Coordinates of C-alpha atoms and ligand atoms in Angstrom, one line a residue:
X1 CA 233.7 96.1 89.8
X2 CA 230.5 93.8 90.6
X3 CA 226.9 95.2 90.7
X4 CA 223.3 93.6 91.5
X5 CA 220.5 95.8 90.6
X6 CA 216.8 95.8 93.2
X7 CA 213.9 96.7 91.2
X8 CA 210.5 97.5 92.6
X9 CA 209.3 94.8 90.3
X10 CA 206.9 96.7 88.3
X11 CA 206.9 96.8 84.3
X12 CA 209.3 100.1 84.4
X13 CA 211.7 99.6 87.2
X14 CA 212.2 96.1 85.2
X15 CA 212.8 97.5 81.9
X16 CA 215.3 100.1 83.5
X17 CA 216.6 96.9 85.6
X18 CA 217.3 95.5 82.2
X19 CA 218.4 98.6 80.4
X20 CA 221.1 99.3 83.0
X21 CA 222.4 95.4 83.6
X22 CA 222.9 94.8 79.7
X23 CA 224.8 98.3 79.3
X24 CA 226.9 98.1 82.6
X25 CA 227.6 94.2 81.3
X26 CA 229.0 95.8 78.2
X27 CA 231.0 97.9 80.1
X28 CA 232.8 95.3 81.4
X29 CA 231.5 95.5 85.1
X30 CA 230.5 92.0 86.3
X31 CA 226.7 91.5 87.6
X32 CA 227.3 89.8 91.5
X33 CA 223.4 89.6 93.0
X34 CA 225.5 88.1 95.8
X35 CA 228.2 90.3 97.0
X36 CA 228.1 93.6 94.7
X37 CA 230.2 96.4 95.3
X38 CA 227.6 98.5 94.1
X39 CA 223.8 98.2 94.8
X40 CA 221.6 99.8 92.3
X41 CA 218.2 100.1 92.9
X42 CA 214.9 100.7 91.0
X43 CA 211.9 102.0 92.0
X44 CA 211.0 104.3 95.4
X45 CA 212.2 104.8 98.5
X46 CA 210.8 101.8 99.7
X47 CA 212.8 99.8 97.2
X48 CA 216.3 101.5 98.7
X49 CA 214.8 99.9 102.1
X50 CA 214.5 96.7 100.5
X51 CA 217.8 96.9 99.1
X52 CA 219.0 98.3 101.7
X53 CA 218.2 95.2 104.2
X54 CA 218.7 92.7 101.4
X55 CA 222.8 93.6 101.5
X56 CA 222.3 94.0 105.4
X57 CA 225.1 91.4 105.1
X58 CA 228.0 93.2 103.4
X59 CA 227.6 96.6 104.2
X60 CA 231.6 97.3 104.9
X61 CA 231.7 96.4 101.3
X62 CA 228.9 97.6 99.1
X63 CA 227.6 101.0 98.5
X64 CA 224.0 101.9 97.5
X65 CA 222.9 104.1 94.7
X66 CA 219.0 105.0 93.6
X67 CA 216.7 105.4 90.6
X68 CA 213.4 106.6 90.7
X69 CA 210.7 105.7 88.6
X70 CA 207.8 107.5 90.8
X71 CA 208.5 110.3 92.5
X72 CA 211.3 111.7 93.9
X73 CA 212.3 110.1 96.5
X74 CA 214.9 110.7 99.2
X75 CA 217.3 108.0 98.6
X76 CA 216.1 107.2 94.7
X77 CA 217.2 110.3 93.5
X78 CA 218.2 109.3 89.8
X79 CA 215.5 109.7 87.5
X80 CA 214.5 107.5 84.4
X81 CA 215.6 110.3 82.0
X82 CA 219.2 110.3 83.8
X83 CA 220.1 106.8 83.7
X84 CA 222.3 106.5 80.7
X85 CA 224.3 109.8 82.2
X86 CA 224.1 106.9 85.4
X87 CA 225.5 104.3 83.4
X88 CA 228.6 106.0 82.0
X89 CA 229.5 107.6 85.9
X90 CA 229.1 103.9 87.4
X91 CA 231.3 102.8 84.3
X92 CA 234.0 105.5 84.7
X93 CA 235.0 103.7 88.8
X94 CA 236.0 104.1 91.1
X95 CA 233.2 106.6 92.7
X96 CA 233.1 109.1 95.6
X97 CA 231.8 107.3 99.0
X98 CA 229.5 109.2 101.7
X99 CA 228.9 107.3 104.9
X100 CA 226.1 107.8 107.3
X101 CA 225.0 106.6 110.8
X102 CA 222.4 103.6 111.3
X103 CA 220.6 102.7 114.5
X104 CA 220.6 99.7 116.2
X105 CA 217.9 98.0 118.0
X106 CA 218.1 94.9 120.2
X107 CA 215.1 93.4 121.3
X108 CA 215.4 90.8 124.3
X109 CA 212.9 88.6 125.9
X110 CA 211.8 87.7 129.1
X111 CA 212.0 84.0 129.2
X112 CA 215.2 82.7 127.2
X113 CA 216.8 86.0 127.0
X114 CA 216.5 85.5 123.4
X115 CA 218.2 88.2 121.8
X116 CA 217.3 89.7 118.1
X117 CA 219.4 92.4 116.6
X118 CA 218.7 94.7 113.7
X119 CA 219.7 97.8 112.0
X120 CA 217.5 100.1 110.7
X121 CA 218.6 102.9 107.7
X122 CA 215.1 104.9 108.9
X123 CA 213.8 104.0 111.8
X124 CA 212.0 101.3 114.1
X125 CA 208.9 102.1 116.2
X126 CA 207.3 100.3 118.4
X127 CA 203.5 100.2 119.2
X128 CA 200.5 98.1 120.4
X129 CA 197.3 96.4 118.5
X130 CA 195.3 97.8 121.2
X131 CA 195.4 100.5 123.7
X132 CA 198.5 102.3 124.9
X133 CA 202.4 101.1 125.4
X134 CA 203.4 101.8 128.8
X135 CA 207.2 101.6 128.8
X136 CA 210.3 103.0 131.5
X137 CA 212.6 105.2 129.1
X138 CA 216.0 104.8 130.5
X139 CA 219.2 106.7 128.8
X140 CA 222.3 105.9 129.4
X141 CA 221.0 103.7 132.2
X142 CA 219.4 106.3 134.7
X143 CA 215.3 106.3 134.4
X144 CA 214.2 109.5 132.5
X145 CA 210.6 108.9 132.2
X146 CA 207.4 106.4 132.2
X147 CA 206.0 106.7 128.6
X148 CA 202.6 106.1 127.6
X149 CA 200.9 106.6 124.7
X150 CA 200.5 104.9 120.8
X151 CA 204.3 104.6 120.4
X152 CA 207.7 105.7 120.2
X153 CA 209.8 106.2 116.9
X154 CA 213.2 106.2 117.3
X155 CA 215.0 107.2 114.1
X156 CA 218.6 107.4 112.2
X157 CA 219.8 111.0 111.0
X158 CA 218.8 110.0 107.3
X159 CA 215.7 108.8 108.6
X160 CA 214.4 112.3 110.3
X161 CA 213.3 113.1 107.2
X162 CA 210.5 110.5 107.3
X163 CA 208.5 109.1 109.9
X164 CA 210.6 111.2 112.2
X165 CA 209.5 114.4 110.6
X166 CA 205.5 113.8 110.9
X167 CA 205.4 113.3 114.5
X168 CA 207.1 116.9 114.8
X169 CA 210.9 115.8 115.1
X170 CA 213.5 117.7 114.2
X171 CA 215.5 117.2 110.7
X172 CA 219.1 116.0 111.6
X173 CA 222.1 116.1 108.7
X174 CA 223.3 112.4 108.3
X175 CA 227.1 113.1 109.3
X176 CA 226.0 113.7 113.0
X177 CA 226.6 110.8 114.2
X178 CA 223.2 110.5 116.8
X179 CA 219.6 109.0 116.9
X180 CA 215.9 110.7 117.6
X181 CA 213.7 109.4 120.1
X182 CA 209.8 111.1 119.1
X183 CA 206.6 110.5 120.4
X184 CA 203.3 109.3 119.2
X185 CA 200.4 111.1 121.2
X186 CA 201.7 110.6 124.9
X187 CA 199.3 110.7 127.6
X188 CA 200.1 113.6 129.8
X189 CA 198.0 114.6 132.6
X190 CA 198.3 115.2 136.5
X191 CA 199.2 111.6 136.5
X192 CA 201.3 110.5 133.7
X193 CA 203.9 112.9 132.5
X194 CA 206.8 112.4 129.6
X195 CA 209.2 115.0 128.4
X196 CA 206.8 115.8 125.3
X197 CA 209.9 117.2 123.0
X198 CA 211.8 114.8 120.4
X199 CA 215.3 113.8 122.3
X200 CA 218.8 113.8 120.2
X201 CA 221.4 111.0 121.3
X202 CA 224.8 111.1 120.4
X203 CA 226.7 107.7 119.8
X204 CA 227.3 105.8 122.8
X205 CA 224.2 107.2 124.7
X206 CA 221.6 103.6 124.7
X207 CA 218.0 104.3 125.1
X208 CA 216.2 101.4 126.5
X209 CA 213.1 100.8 126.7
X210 CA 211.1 98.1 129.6
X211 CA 207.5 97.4 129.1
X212 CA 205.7 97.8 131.8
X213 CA 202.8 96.2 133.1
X214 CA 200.9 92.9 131.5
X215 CA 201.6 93.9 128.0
X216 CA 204.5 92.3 126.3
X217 CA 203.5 92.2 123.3
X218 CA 204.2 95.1 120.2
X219 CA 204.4 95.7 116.7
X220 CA 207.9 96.6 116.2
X221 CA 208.7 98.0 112.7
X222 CA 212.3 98.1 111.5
X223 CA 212.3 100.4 108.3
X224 CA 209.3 98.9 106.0
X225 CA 208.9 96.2 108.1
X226 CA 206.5 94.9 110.9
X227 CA 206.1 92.0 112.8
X228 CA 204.4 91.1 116.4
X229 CA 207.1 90.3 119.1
X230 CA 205.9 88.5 122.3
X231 CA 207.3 88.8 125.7
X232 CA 209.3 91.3 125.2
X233 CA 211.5 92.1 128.3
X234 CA 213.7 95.5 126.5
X235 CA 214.4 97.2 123.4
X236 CA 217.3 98.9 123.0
X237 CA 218.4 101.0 120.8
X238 CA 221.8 103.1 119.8
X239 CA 224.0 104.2 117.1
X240 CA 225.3 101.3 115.5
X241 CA 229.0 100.8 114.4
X242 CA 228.1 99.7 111.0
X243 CA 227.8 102.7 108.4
X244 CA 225.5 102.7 105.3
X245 CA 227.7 103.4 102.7
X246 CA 226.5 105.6 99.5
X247 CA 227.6 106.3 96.2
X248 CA 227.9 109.7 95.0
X249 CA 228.4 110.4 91.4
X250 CA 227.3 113.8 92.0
X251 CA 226.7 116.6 94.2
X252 CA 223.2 116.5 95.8
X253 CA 223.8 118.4 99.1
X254 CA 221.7 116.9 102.3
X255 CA 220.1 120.7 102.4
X256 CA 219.1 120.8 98.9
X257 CA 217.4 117.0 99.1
X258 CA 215.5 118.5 102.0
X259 CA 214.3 121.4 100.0
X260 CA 213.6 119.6 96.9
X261 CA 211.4 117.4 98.9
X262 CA 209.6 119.6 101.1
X263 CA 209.6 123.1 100.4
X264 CA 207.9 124.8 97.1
X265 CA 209.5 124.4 93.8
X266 CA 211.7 127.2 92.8
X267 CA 209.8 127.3 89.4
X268 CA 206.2 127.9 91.5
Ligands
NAD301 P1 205.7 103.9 101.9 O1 205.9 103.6 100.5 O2 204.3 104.2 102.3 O3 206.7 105.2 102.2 C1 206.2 106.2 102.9 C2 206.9 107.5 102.3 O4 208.1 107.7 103.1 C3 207.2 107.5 100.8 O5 206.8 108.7 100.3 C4 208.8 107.5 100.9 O6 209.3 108.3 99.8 C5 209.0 108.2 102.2 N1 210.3 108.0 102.8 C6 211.0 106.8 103.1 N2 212.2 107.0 103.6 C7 212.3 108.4 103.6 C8 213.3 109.2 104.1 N3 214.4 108.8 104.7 N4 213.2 110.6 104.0 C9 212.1 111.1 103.5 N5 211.0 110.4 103.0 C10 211.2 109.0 103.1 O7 206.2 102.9 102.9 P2 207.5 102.0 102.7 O8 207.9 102.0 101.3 O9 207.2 100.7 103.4 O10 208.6 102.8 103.5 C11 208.7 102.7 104.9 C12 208.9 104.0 105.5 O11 207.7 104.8 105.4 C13 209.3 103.9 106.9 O12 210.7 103.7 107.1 C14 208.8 105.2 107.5 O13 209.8 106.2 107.6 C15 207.8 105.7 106.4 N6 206.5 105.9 107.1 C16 206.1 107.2 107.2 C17 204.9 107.5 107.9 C18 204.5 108.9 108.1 O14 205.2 109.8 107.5 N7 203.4 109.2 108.8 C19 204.1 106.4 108.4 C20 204.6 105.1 108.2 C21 205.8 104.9 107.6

């Protein structure tokens, strides 16, 4: 079996980088930082992102697995202290594979109909510099409402966990196979009026979203990442067909992450 490893780059994810590439290499398993079967990586959640969108490329092959060397996170859920117990489950192959959903986004422009395409593992929202975004929500291609406000966050199952769950949307378990559309501070009045509630897709339901309006230009984030898009004429966004694959070495019900994370410590 081949495995890369994606540190956070700080002094002790890279000494745990190190620590588990020499022992694994002893093991016989072969280090690939170019098509691994296994992704390990180092660090925080944000480092699973990273690794996460660095392997974008072979997702039907690899599967992802994460240390933590901060705090817990929700897809670093190894801890330093547990790695050598780590090390002997990777070595012991083949390993237990859970897949879960990811969301796709298209975004297309109004001139070429250039056409960008991502997948987020989180989420992708989408907001302005200045002012509100003004934007036609349509689903499944009828209109279901003008939004306007800071933004809209549209996130995977594993994903409503995070950005998802501070703007009030619900928590969904990963093997429903669905995305969240939530709002961020929507202007409603006597004049402007949106549905106010988070909304639950299922696969095959598209939400698209047309700016409306002079203003064409957002900050789209995918995941950890932003970047300014100009001219935008839609963004769409659905279930994708791809699956982020995850290793499991263990049992660490979806329920029990939840509580770990967010409700009081048994031992308080
Ligand atoms: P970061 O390091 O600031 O991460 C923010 C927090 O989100 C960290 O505590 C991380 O552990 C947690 N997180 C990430 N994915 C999670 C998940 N699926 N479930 C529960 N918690 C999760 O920023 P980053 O490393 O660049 O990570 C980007 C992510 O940060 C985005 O995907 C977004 O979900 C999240 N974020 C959250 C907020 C918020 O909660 N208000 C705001 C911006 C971004």
């Amino acid at each position: 079996m081949k495995f890369g490893i994606v540190s956070k780059g700080d002094e002790r994810s890279n000494r745990i980088q190190a620590t588990m590439k020499q022992y694994l290499t002893d093991f016989n398993l072969e280090y690939d930082e170019t098509n691994p079967d296994l992704v390990i990586s180092v660090g925080g959640d944000g480092t699973f992102l990273e690794a996460f969108h660095q392997y974008i490329h072979c997702l039907g092959s690899t599967s992802f697995i994460g240390v933590h060397t901060g705090h817990l996170g929700f897809y670093a859920d190894w801890t330093p202290e547990e790695v050598e117990k780590l090390i002997i489950e990777i070595a012991k192959t083949p390993f237990q594979i859970v897949e879960y959903p990811l969301l796709e986004v298209t975004i297309r422009d109004r001139d070429g109909g250039e056409e960008n395409r991502f997948l987020a593992l989180n989420e992708t929202t989408i907001k302005t510099a200045e002012g509100s975004v003004v934007f036609d929500v349509e689903i499944k291609g009828s209109h279901f409402e003008t939004f306007r406000g800071d933004g809209l966050c549209i996130s995977t199952p594993s994903g409503s966990t995070a950005y998802n769950k501070a703007l009030g949307g619900g928590i969904i378990h990963p093997s429903l196979e669905a995305i969240q559309l939530t709002e961020m501070a929507s202007i409603n009045n006597r004049v402007f009026r949106t549905i106010g509630s988070p909304l639950i897709l299922p696969k095959h339901h598209t939400c698209m979203l047309k700016p409306l309006g002079n203003k064409r230009t957002f900050l789209i984030a995918i995941d950890h990442f932003t970047k300014n898009y100009n001219n935008v004429k839609s963004i769409q966004c659905r279930v994708a067909k791809e699956l982020v694959r995850f290793a499991r070495f263990r049992p660490f019900p979806f329920w029990d992450r939840v509580r770990d994370s967010f409700v009081a410590d048994d031992d308080v």
